[in-house]
Short mmCIF file of C-alpha atoms in Angstrom, two decimals:
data_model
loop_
_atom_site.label_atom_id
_atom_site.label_comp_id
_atom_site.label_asym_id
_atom_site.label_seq_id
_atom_site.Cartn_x
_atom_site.Cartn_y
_atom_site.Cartn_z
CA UNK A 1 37.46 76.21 113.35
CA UNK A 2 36.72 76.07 109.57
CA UNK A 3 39.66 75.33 107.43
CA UNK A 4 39.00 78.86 105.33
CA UNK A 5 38.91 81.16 108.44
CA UNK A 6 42.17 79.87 109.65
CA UNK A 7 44.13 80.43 106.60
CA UNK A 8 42.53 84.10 106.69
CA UNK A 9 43.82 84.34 109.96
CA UNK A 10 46.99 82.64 109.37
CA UNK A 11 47.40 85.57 106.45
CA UNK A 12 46.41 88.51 108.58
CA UNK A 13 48.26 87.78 111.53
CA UNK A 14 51.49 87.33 109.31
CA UNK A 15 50.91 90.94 107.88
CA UNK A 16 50.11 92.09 111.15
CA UNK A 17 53.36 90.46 111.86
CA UNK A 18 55.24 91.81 108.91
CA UNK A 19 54.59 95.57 109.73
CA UNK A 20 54.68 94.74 113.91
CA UNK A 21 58.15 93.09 113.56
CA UNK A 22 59.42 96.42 111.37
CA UNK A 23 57.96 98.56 114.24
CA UNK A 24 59.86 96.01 116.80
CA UNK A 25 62.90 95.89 114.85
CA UNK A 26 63.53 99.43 114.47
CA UNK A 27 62.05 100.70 118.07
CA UNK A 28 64.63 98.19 119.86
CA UNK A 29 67.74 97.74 117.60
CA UNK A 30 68.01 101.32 114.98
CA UNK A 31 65.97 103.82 116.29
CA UNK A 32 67.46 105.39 119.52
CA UNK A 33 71.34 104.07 121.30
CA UNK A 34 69.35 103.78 124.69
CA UNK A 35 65.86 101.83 123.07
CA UNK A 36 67.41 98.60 124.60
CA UNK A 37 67.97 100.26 128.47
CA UNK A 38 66.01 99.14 131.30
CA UNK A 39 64.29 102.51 131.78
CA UNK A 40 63.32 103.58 128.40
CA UNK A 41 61.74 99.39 128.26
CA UNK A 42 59.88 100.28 131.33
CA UNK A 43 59.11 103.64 130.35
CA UNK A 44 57.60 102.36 126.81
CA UNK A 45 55.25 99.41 128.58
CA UNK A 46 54.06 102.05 131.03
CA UNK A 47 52.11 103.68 127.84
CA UNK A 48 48.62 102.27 127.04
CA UNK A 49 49.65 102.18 123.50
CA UNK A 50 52.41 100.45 123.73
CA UNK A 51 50.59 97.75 125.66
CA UNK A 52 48.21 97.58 122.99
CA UNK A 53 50.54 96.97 120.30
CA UNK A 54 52.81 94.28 121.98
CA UNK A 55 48.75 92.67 122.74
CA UNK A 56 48.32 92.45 119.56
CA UNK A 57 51.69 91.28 118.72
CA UNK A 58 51.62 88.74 120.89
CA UNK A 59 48.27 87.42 120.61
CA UNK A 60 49.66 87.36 116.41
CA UNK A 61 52.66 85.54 116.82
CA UNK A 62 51.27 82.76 118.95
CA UNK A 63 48.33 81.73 116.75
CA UNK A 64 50.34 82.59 113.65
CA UNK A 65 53.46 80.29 115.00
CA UNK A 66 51.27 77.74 116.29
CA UNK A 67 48.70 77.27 113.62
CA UNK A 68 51.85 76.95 110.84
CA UNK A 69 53.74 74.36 113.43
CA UNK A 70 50.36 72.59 113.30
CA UNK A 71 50.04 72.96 109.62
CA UNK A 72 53.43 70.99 109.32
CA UNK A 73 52.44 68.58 111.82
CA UNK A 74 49.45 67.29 110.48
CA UNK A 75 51.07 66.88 107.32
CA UNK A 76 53.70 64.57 108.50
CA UNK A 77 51.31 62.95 111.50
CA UNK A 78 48.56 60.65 110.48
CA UNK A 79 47.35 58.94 113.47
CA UNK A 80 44.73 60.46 114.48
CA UNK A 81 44.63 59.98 118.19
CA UNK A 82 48.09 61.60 118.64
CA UNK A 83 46.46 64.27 116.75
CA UNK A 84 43.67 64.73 118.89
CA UNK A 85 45.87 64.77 121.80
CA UNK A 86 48.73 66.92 120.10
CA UNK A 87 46.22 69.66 119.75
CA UNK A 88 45.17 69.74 123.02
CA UNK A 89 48.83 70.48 123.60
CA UNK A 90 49.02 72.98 121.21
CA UNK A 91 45.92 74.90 123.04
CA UNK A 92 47.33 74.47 126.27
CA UNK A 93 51.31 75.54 124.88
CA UNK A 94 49.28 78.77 123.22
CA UNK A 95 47.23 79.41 126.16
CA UNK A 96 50.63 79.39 128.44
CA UNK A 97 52.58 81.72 125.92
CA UNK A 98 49.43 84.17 125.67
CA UNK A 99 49.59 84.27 129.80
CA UNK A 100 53.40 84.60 129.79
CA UNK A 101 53.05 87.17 127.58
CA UNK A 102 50.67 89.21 129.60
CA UNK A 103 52.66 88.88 132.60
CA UNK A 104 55.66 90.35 130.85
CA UNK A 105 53.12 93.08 129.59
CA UNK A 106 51.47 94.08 133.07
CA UNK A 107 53.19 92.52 136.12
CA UNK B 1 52.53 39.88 85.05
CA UNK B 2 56.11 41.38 83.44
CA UNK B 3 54.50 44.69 82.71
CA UNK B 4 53.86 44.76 86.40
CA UNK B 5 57.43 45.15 87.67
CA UNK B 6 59.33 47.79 88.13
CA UNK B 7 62.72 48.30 89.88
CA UNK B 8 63.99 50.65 91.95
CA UNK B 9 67.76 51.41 91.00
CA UNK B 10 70.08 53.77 91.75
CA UNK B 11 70.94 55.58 88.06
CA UNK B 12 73.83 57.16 86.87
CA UNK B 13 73.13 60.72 87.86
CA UNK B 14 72.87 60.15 91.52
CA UNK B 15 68.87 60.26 91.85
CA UNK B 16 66.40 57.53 91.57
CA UNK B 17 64.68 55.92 89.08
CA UNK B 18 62.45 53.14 88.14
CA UNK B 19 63.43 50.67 85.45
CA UNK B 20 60.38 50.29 83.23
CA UNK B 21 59.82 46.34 81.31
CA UNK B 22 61.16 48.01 78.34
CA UNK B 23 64.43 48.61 80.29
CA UNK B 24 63.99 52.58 79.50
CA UNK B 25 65.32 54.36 82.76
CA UNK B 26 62.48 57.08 84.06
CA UNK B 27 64.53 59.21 85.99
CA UNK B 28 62.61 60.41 89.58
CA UNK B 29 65.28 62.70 90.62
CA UNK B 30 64.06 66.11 92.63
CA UNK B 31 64.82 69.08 90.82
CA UNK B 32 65.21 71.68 93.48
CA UNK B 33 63.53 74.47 92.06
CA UNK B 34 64.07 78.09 93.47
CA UNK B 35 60.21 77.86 94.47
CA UNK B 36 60.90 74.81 96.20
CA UNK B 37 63.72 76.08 97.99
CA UNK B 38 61.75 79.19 99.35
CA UNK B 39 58.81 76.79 100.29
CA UNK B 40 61.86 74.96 102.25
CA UNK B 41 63.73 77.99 103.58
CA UNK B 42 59.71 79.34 104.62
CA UNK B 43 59.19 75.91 106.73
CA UNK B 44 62.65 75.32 108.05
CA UNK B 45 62.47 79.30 109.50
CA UNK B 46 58.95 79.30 110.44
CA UNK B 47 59.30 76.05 112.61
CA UNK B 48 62.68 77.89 114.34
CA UNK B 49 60.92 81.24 114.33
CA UNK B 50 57.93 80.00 116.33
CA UNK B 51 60.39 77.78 118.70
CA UNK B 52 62.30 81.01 119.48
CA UNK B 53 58.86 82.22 120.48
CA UNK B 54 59.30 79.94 123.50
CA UNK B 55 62.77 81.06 124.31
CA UNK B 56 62.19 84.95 124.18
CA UNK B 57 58.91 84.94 126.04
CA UNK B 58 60.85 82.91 128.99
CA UNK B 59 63.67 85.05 129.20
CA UNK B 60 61.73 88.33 129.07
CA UNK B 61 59.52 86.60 131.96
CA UNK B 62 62.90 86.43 134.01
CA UNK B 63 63.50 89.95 133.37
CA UNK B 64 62.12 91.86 136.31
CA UNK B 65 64.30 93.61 138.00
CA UNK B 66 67.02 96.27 136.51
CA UNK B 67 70.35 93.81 137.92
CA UNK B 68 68.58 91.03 136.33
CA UNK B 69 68.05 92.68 132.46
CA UNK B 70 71.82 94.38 133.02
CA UNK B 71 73.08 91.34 133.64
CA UNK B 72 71.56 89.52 130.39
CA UNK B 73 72.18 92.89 128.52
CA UNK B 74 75.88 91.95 129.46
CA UNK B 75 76.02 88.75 127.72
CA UNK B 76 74.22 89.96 124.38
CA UNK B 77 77.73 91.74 123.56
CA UNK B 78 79.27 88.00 123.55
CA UNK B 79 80.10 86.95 119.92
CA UNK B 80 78.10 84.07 119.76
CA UNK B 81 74.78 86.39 120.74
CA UNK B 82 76.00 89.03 117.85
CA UNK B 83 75.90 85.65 115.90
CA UNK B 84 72.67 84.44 116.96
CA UNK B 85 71.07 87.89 116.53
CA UNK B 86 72.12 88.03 112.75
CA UNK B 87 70.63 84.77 112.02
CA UNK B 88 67.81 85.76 113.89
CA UNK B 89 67.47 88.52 111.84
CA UNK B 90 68.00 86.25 108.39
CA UNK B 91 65.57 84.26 109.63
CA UNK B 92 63.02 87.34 110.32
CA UNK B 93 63.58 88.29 106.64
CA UNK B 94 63.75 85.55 105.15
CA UNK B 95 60.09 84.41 106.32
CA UNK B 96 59.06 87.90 106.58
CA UNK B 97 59.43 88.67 102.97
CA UNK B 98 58.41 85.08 101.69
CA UNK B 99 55.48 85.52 103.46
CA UNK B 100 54.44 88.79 101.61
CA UNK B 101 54.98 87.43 98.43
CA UNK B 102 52.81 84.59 98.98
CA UNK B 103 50.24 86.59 100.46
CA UNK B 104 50.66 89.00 97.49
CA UNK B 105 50.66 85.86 95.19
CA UNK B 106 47.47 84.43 96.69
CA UNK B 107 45.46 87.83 96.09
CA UNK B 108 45.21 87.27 92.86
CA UNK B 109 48.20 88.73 90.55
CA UNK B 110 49.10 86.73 87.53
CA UNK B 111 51.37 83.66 87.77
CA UNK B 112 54.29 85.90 85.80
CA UNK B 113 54.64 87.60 89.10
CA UNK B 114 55.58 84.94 90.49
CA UNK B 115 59.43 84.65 89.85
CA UNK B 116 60.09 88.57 89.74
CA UNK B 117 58.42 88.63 93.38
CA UNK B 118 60.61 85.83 94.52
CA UNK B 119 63.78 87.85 93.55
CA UNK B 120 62.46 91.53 94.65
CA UNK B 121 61.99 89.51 97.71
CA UNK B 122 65.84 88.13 97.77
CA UNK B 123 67.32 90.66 96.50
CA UNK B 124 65.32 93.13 99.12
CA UNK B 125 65.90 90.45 102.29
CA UNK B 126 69.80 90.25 101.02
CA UNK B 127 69.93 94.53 101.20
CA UNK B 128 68.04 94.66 105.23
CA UNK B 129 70.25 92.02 106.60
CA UNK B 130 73.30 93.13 105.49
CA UNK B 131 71.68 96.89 106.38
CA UNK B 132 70.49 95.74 109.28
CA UNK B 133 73.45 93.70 110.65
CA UNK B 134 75.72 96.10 110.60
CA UNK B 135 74.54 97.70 113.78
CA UNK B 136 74.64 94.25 116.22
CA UNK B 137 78.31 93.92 114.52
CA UNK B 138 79.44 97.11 115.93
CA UNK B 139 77.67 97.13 118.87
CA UNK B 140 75.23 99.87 118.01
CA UNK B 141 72.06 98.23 118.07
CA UNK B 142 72.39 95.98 121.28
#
């Protein structure tokens, strides 16, 4: 991926981020006493909308997280075949969070 | 070959320096800078933010069943999870709020926004958590 599309990406997913983690924030911890209970969780991922925005969340976090952790790696890492093999970690770590995620979401 | 050398000593100050052939001390001592720090504080949370990622998506895997959340919604009333949720909540802010101002930064305002962001940006992140950690302190928020 070119170098300039993933810093735009790395920038929008953190303001995606920004205003998703407010939403988060205040839905589970300051909105309503029973937010955190096991039926109003259940009740909230059984709406399409809500789905949609924890998709998005998710799929934000994990390439925002990853792509900074790999930002800071590369800085500090300079072999390159540890590299090479690092980031196929990285995909496969990203892959298994987006999947994990999804599960949580729909199963 | 004398202008060559240089030596690495240990100065007076505590920092670094290099001793020049004309025995002047240039002093290589870090200044931490509050820019610097925020570019440390943005790292040092990012790297634990995204590591957390790890640990929440496991545990909400794990959560299937109504005895099983119950039983960790039991053990987020222990101190040391009130604890852990404040910092958690620093750490939100703090990289939250760092992040806007460099996103603001890099859209193109002039430089002399710079340090008035930085503080709107403390002074707002200081407000929220001390706002927003008053309900895991008494219980109200989880």
């Amino acid at each position: 991926m070119r170098a300039s599309l993933q810093w735009y990406l790395h920038r929008i997913t953190g303001v995606i981020l920004f205003f998703g983690l407010v939403t988060h924030m205040y839905i589970m911890h300051y909105c309503l006493p029973d937010a955190f209970s096991y039926e109003a969780v259940a009740e909230r991922l059984s709406d399409p909308r809500w789905i949609a925005f924890n998709f998005l969340f998710l799929i934000s976090i994990v390439y925002h997280g990853m792509t900074g952790l790999w930002g800071v790696l590369v800085e500090y890492l300079m072999d390159e075949a540890a590299l090479k093999v690092l980031k196929m970690a990285f995909y496969a770590l990203s892959l298994g969070l987006i999947l994990t995620g999804v599960y949580i979401l729909t199963v | 070959m004398q202008a060559c050398i240089s030596v690495l000593i240990e100065n007076s100050r505590g920092g670094c320096g290099i001793i020049n052939p004309d025995k002047e001390i240039i002093n290589m001592r870090y200044r931490l800078s509050w820019g610097m720090a925020a570019w440390l504080l943005h790292r040092l949370t990012g790297i634990c933010l995204t590591l957390y990622i790890f640990v929440h998506l496991y545990i909400l895997s794990h959560l299937k069943t109504p005895e099983k959340y119950e039983e960790l919604m039991g053990l987020m009333h222990l101190p040391i999870a009130k604890v852990f949720e404040i910092l958690l909540l620093a750490g939100v802010l703090a990289h939250g709020l760092n992040g806007m101002r460099l996103t603001i930064m890099e859209s193109g305002p002039n430089s002399t926004w710079q340090k008035p962001l930085l503080w709107a940006a403390a002074a707002a992140g200081l407000v929220l958590l001390v706002f927003g950690a008053i309900p895991f302190v008494t219980g109200g928020g989880q």
